[in-house]
Amino acid sequence: MTRISIDAEPEPLSVELDAAALIIIDMQRDFLEPGGFGAALGNDVTRLRSAVPPCAALLAAFRKLDLLVIHTREGHRRI
C-alpha cells in the first residue's frame, strides 16, 4: 500500500493511492466559457476559469503515477 499525506485544510489528508481515483466533474466549455450554458444562467463564468490550471496539474500528476482517472460530462439528446 502506498500512502501519501497532502497538506490540506482544515487538516492534512492521508490518501491510500492503491485505492484512490481522481474524479473530474463538469469541466466542460459549456459550463466554463462565456456564451455557454453556465453564462446563459446568468453566472459569471470568468471566475471559474481559475479552477482549470489546478485541475490540469492534478490530472497530470495522477496520470504520471498511472492512477485511475474518471471524467464525467453532461450530454443531451437533440429534440
PDB file of N, CA and C in Angstrom, residues 8-68:
ATOM      1  N   ALA A   8      -3.548  19.929   3.505  1.00  0.00           N
ATOM      2  CA  ALA A   8      -4.861  20.440   3.114  1.00  0.00           C
ATOM      3  C   ALA A   8      -5.524  21.109   4.302  1.00  0.00           C
ATOM      4  N   GLU A   9      -6.588  21.824   4.052  1.00  0.00           N
ATOM      5  CA  GLU A   9      -7.354  22.461   5.110  1.00  0.00           C
ATOM      6  C   GLU A   9      -8.733  21.838   5.167  1.00  0.00           C
ATOM      7  N   PRO A  10      -9.295  21.597   6.303  1.00  0.00           N
ATOM      8  CA  PRO A  10      -8.880  22.103   7.604  1.00  0.00           C
ATOM      9  C   PRO A  10      -7.773  21.276   8.266  1.00  0.00           C
ATOM     10  N   GLU A  11      -7.399  20.135   7.675  1.00  0.00           N
ATOM     11  CA  GLU A  11      -6.332  19.318   8.251  1.00  0.00           C
ATOM     12  C   GLU A  11      -5.664  18.507   7.142  1.00  0.00           C
ATOM     13  N   PRO A  12      -4.454  18.025   7.366  1.00  0.00           N
ATOM     14  CA  PRO A  12      -3.786  17.207   6.349  1.00  0.00           C
ATOM     15  C   PRO A  12      -4.632  15.979   5.994  1.00  0.00           C
ATOM     16  N   LEU A  13      -4.486  15.531   4.780  1.00  0.00           N
ATOM     17  CA  LEU A  13      -5.272  14.417   4.270  1.00  0.00           C
ATOM     18  C   LEU A  13      -4.338  13.262   3.942  1.00  0.00           C
ATOM     19  N   SER A  14      -4.645  12.078   4.428  1.00  0.00           N
ATOM     20  CA  SER A  14      -3.872  10.882   4.130  1.00  0.00           C
ATOM     21  C   SER A  14      -4.622  10.090   3.058  1.00  0.00           C
ATOM     22  N   VAL A  15      -3.928   9.761   1.961  1.00  0.00           N
ATOM     23  CA  VAL A  15      -4.569   9.076   0.836  1.00  0.00           C
ATOM     24  C   VAL A  15      -3.831   7.788   0.523  1.00  0.00           C
ATOM     25  N   GLU A  16      -4.573   6.706   0.422  1.00  0.00           N
ATOM     26  CA  GLU A  16      -4.028   5.419   0.003  1.00  0.00           C
ATOM     27  C   GLU A  16      -4.133   5.361  -1.520  1.00  0.00           C
ATOM     28  N   LEU A  17      -3.014   5.536  -2.204  1.00  0.00           N
ATOM     29  CA  LEU A  17      -3.027   5.654  -3.662  1.00  0.00           C
ATOM     30  C   LEU A  17      -3.517   4.401  -4.368  1.00  0.00           C
ATOM     31  N   ASP A  18      -3.300   3.229  -3.779  1.00  0.00           N
ATOM     32  CA  ASP A  18      -3.746   1.984  -4.410  1.00  0.00           C
ATOM     33  C   ASP A  18      -5.268   1.883  -4.472  1.00  0.00           C
ATOM     34  N   ALA A  19      -5.960   2.673  -3.672  1.00  0.00           N
ATOM     35  CA  ALA A  19      -7.415   2.639  -3.635  1.00  0.00           C
ATOM     36  C   ALA A  19      -8.018   3.996  -3.988  1.00  0.00           C
ATOM     37  N   ALA A  20      -7.239   4.842  -4.660  1.00  0.00           N
ATOM     38  CA  ALA A  20      -7.693   6.209  -4.960  1.00  0.00           C
ATOM     39  C   ALA A  20      -8.064   6.356  -6.425  1.00  0.00           C
ATOM     40  N   ALA A  21      -8.927   7.303  -6.684  1.00  0.00           N
ATOM     41  CA  ALA A  21      -9.262   7.695  -8.051  1.00  0.00           C
ATOM     42  C   ALA A  21      -9.502   9.196  -8.055  1.00  0.00           C
ATOM     43  N   LEU A  22      -9.150   9.829  -9.139  1.00  0.00           N
ATOM     44  CA  LEU A  22      -9.445  11.243  -9.330  1.00  0.00           C
ATOM     45  C   LEU A  22     -10.703  11.324 -10.183  1.00  0.00           C
ATOM     46  N   ILE A  23     -11.691  12.047  -9.696  1.00  0.00           N
ATOM     47  CA  ILE A  23     -12.941  12.225 -10.444  1.00  0.00           C
ATOM     48  C   ILE A  23     -13.069  13.698 -10.784  1.00  0.00           C
ATOM     49  N   ILE A  24     -13.137  13.997 -12.083  1.00  0.00           N
ATOM     50  CA  ILE A  24     -13.271  15.374 -12.557  1.00  0.00           C
ATOM     51  C   ILE A  24     -14.679  15.529 -13.122  1.00  0.00           C
ATOM     52  N   ILE A  25     -15.414  16.493 -12.563  1.00  0.00           N
ATOM     53  CA  ILE A  25     -16.830  16.645 -12.915  1.00  0.00           C
ATOM     54  C   ILE A  25     -17.088  18.002 -13.568  1.00  0.00           C
ATOM     55  N   ASP A  26     -17.758  17.958 -14.710  1.00  0.00           N
ATOM     56  CA  ASP A  26     -18.258  19.162 -15.379  1.00  0.00           C
ATOM     57  C   ASP A  26     -17.213  20.197 -15.747  1.00  0.00           C
ATOM     58  N   MET A  27     -16.026  19.780 -16.141  1.00  0.00           N
ATOM     59  CA  MET A  27     -15.022  20.733 -16.611  1.00  0.00           C
ATOM     60  C   MET A  27     -15.177  20.870 -18.128  1.00  0.00           C
ATOM     61  N   GLN A  28     -16.355  21.312 -18.530  1.00  0.00           N
ATOM     62  CA  GLN A  28     -16.684  21.456 -19.934  1.00  0.00           C
ATOM     63  C   GLN A  28     -16.771  22.933 -20.298  1.00  0.00           C
ATOM     64  N   ARG A  29     -16.482  23.204 -21.542  1.00  0.00           N
ATOM     65  CA  ARG A  29     -16.568  24.593 -22.023  1.00  0.00           C
ATOM     66  C   ARG A  29     -17.951  25.172 -21.816  1.00  0.00           C
ATOM     67  N   ASP A  30     -18.973  24.355 -21.939  1.00  0.00           N
ATOM     68  CA  ASP A  30     -20.343  24.831 -21.803  1.00  0.00           C
ATOM     69  C   ASP A  30     -20.601  25.425 -20.417  1.00  0.00           C
ATOM     70  N   PHE A  31     -19.867  24.953 -19.423  1.00  0.00           N
ATOM     71  CA  PHE A  31     -20.032  25.466 -18.063  1.00  0.00           C
ATOM     72  C   PHE A  31     -19.026  26.559 -17.729  1.00  0.00           C
ATOM     73  N   LEU A  32     -17.885  26.580 -18.424  1.00  0.00           N
ATOM     74  CA  LEU A  32     -16.774  27.437 -18.014  1.00  0.00           C
ATOM     75  C   LEU A  32     -16.522  28.653 -18.893  1.00  0.00           C
ATOM     76  N   GLU A  33     -17.061  28.680 -20.092  1.00  0.00           N
ATOM     77  CA  GLU A  33     -16.721  29.764 -21.010  1.00  0.00           C
ATOM     78  C   GLU A  33     -17.914  30.672 -21.303  1.00  0.00           C
ATOM     79  N   PRO A  34     -17.635  31.949 -21.576  1.00  0.00           N
ATOM     80  CA  PRO A  34     -18.704  32.872 -21.962  1.00  0.00           C
ATOM     81  C   PRO A  34     -19.471  32.319 -23.172  1.00  0.00           C
ATOM     82  N   GLY A  35     -20.776  32.509 -23.166  1.00  0.00           N
ATOM     83  CA  GLY A  35     -21.614  32.039 -24.261  1.00  0.00           C
ATOM     84  C   GLY A  35     -22.156  30.639 -24.053  1.00  0.00           C
ATOM     85  N   GLY A  36     -21.708  29.947 -23.021  1.00  0.00           N
ATOM     86  CA  GLY A  36     -22.172  28.585 -22.752  1.00  0.00           C
ATOM     87  C   GLY A  36     -23.371  28.567 -21.817  1.00  0.00           C
ATOM     88  N   PHE A  37     -23.752  27.365 -21.439  1.00  0.00           N
ATOM     89  CA  PHE A  37     -24.923  27.160 -20.590  1.00  0.00           C
ATOM     90  C   PHE A  37     -24.793  27.883 -19.257  1.00  0.00           C
ATOM     91  N   GLY A  38     -23.617  27.799 -18.632  1.00  0.00           N
ATOM     92  CA  GLY A  38     -23.420  28.463 -17.341  1.00  0.00           C
ATOM     93  C   GLY A  38     -23.643  29.962 -17.423  1.00  0.00           C
ATOM     94  N   ALA A  39     -23.118  30.574 -18.485  1.00  0.00           N
ATOM     95  CA  ALA A  39     -23.305  32.017 -18.677  1.00  0.00           C
ATOM     96  C   ALA A  39     -24.762  32.345 -18.972  1.00  0.00           C
ATOM     97  N   ALA A  40     -25.436  31.453 -19.711  1.00  0.00           N
ATOM     98  CA  ALA A  40     -26.846  31.679 -20.047  1.00  0.00           C
ATOM     99  C   ALA A  40     -27.726  31.688 -18.802  1.00  0.00           C
ATOM    100  N   LEU A  41     -27.256  31.037 -17.742  1.00  0.00           N
ATOM    101  CA  LEU A  41     -27.999  31.039 -16.479  1.00  0.00           C
ATOM    102  C   LEU A  41     -27.754  32.312 -15.678  1.00  0.00           C
ATOM    103  N   GLY A  42     -26.857  33.166 -16.191  1.00  0.00           N
ATOM    104  CA  GLY A  42     -26.547  34.412 -15.505  1.00  0.00           C
ATOM    105  C   GLY A  42     -25.321  34.330 -14.609  1.00  0.00           C
ATOM    106  N   ASN A  43     -24.593  33.209 -14.682  1.00  0.00           N
ATOM    107  CA  ASN A  43     -23.389  33.049 -13.862  1.00  0.00           C
ATOM    108  C   ASN A  43     -22.218  33.814 -14.456  1.00  0.00           C
ATOM    109  N   ASP A  44     -21.366  34.342 -13.593  1.00  0.00           N
ATOM    110  CA  ASP A  44     -20.126  34.984 -14.030  1.00  0.00           C
ATOM    111  C   ASP A  44     -19.088  33.876 -14.204  1.00  0.00           C
ATOM    112  N   VAL A  45     -19.012  33.297 -15.389  1.00  0.00           N
ATOM    113  CA  VAL A  45     -18.139  32.149 -15.635  1.00  0.00           C
ATOM    114  C   VAL A  45     -16.666  32.531 -15.714  1.00  0.00           C
ATOM    115  N   THR A  46     -16.358  33.809 -15.819  1.00  0.00           N
ATOM    116  CA  THR A  46     -14.951  34.212 -15.888  1.00  0.00           C
ATOM    117  C   THR A  46     -14.213  33.819 -14.611  1.00  0.00           C
ATOM    118  N   ARG A  47     -14.903  33.784 -13.502  1.00  0.00           N
ATOM    119  CA  ARG A  47     -14.286  33.399 -12.229  1.00  0.00           C
ATOM    120  C   ARG A  47     -13.984  31.909 -12.175  1.00  0.00           C
ATOM    121  N   LEU A  48     -14.688  31.105 -12.952  1.00  0.00           N
ATOM    122  CA  LEU A  48     -14.500  29.658 -12.930  1.00  0.00           C
ATOM    123  C   LEU A  48     -13.221  29.219 -13.637  1.00  0.00           C
ATOM    124  N   ARG A  49     -12.730  30.048 -14.550  1.00  0.00           N
ATOM    125  CA  ARG A  49     -11.525  29.684 -15.312  1.00  0.00           C
ATOM    126  C   ARG A  49     -10.321  29.438 -14.402  1.00  0.00           C
ATOM    127  N   SER A  50     -10.312  30.049 -13.228  1.00  0.00           N
ATOM    128  CA  SER A  50      -9.181  29.868 -12.322  1.00  0.00           C
ATOM    129  C   SER A  50      -9.096  28.431 -11.788  1.00  0.00           C
ATOM    130  N   ALA A  51     -10.160  27.654 -11.916  1.00  0.00           N
ATOM    131  CA  ALA A  51     -10.149  26.258 -11.465  1.00  0.00           C
ATOM    132  C   ALA A  51      -9.447  25.336 -12.460  1.00  0.00           C
ATOM    133  N   VAL A  52      -9.291  25.774 -13.697  1.00  0.00           N
ATOM    134  CA  VAL A  52      -8.732  24.903 -14.737  1.00  0.00           C
ATOM    135  C   VAL A  52      -7.259  24.545 -14.497  1.00  0.00           C
ATOM    136  N   PRO A  53      -6.342  25.494 -14.274  1.00  0.00           N
ATOM    137  CA  PRO A  53      -4.934  25.113 -14.080  1.00  0.00           C
ATOM    138  C   PRO A  53      -4.687  24.153 -12.909  1.00  0.00           C
ATOM    139  N   PRO A  54      -5.284  24.356 -11.713  1.00  0.00           N
ATOM    140  CA  PRO A  54      -5.060  23.377 -10.644  1.00  0.00           C
ATOM    141  C   PRO A  54      -5.605  21.989 -10.990  1.00  0.00           C
ATOM    142  N   CYS A  55      -6.759  21.940 -11.647  1.00  0.00           N
ATOM    143  CA  CYS A  55      -7.317  20.645 -12.064  1.00  0.00           C
ATOM    144  C   CYS A  55      -6.409  19.977 -13.089  1.00  0.00           C
ATOM    145  N   ALA A  56      -5.875  20.747 -14.020  1.00  0.00           N
ATOM    146  CA  ALA A  56      -4.969  20.201 -15.038  1.00  0.00           C
ATOM    147  C   ALA A  56      -3.688  19.668 -14.396  1.00  0.00           C
ATOM    148  N   ALA A  57      -3.162  20.368 -13.405  1.00  0.00           N
ATOM    149  CA  ALA A  57      -1.953  19.913 -12.713  1.00  0.00           C
ATOM    150  C   ALA A  57      -2.215  18.622 -11.943  1.00  0.00           C
ATOM    151  N   LEU A  58      -3.349  18.554 -11.274  1.00  0.00           N
ATOM    152  CA  LEU A  58      -3.708  17.349 -10.536  1.00  0.00           C
ATOM    153  C   LEU A  58      -3.920  16.174 -11.487  1.00  0.00           C
ATOM    154  N   LEU A  59      -4.578  16.428 -12.602  1.00  0.00           N
ATOM    155  CA  LEU A  59      -4.786  15.399 -13.617  1.00  0.00           C
ATOM    156  C   LEU A  59      -3.452  14.878 -14.142  1.00  0.00           C
ATOM    157  N   ALA A  60      -2.534  15.773 -14.444  1.00  0.00           N
ATOM    158  CA  ALA A  60      -1.208  15.372 -14.939  1.00  0.00           C
ATOM    159  C   ALA A  60      -0.469  14.529 -13.895  1.00  0.00           C
ATOM    160  N   ALA A  61      -0.572  14.907 -12.628  1.00  0.00           N
ATOM    161  CA  ALA A  61       0.096  14.154 -11.558  1.00  0.00           C
ATOM    162  C   ALA A  61      -0.480  12.745 -11.442  1.00  0.00           C
ATOM    163  N   PHE A  62      -1.808  12.623 -11.503  1.00  0.00           N
ATOM    164  CA  PHE A  62      -2.432  11.305 -11.432  1.00  0.00           C
ATOM    165  C   PHE A  62      -2.026  10.451 -12.628  1.00  0.00           C
ATOM    166  N   ARG A  63      -2.012  11.041 -13.802  1.00  0.00           N
ATOM    167  CA  ARG A  63      -1.620  10.282 -14.996  1.00  0.00           C
ATOM    168  C   ARG A  63      -0.159   9.853 -14.927  1.00  0.00           C
ATOM    169  N   LYS A  64       0.703  10.712 -14.421  1.00  0.00           N
ATOM    170  CA  LYS A  64       2.120  10.384 -14.305  1.00  0.00           C
ATOM    171  C   LYS A  64       2.333   9.196 -13.372  1.00  0.00           C
ATOM    172  N   LEU A  65       1.501   9.108 -12.325  1.00  0.00           N
ATOM    173  CA  LEU A  65       1.583   7.998 -11.383  1.00  0.00           C
ATOM    174  C   LEU A  65       0.762   6.787 -11.848  1.00  0.00           C
ATOM    175  N   ASP A  66       0.147   6.883 -13.025  1.00  0.00           N
ATOM    176  CA  ASP A  66      -0.680   5.816 -13.596  1.00  0.00           C
ATOM    177  C   ASP A  66      -1.826   5.426 -12.660  1.00  0.00           C
ATOM    178  N   LEU A  67      -2.454   6.449 -12.052  1.00  0.00           N
ATOM    179  CA  LEU A  67      -3.588   6.232 -11.168  1.00  0.00           C
ATOM    180  C   LEU A  67      -4.891   6.389 -11.943  1.00  0.00           C
ATOM    181  N   LEU A  68      -5.947   5.855 -11.379  1.00  0.00           N
ATOM    182  CA  LEU A  68      -7.256   5.877 -12.025  1.00  0.00           C
ATOM    183  C   LEU A  68      -7.800   7.304 -12.123  1.00  0.00           C
TER     184      LEU A  68
END
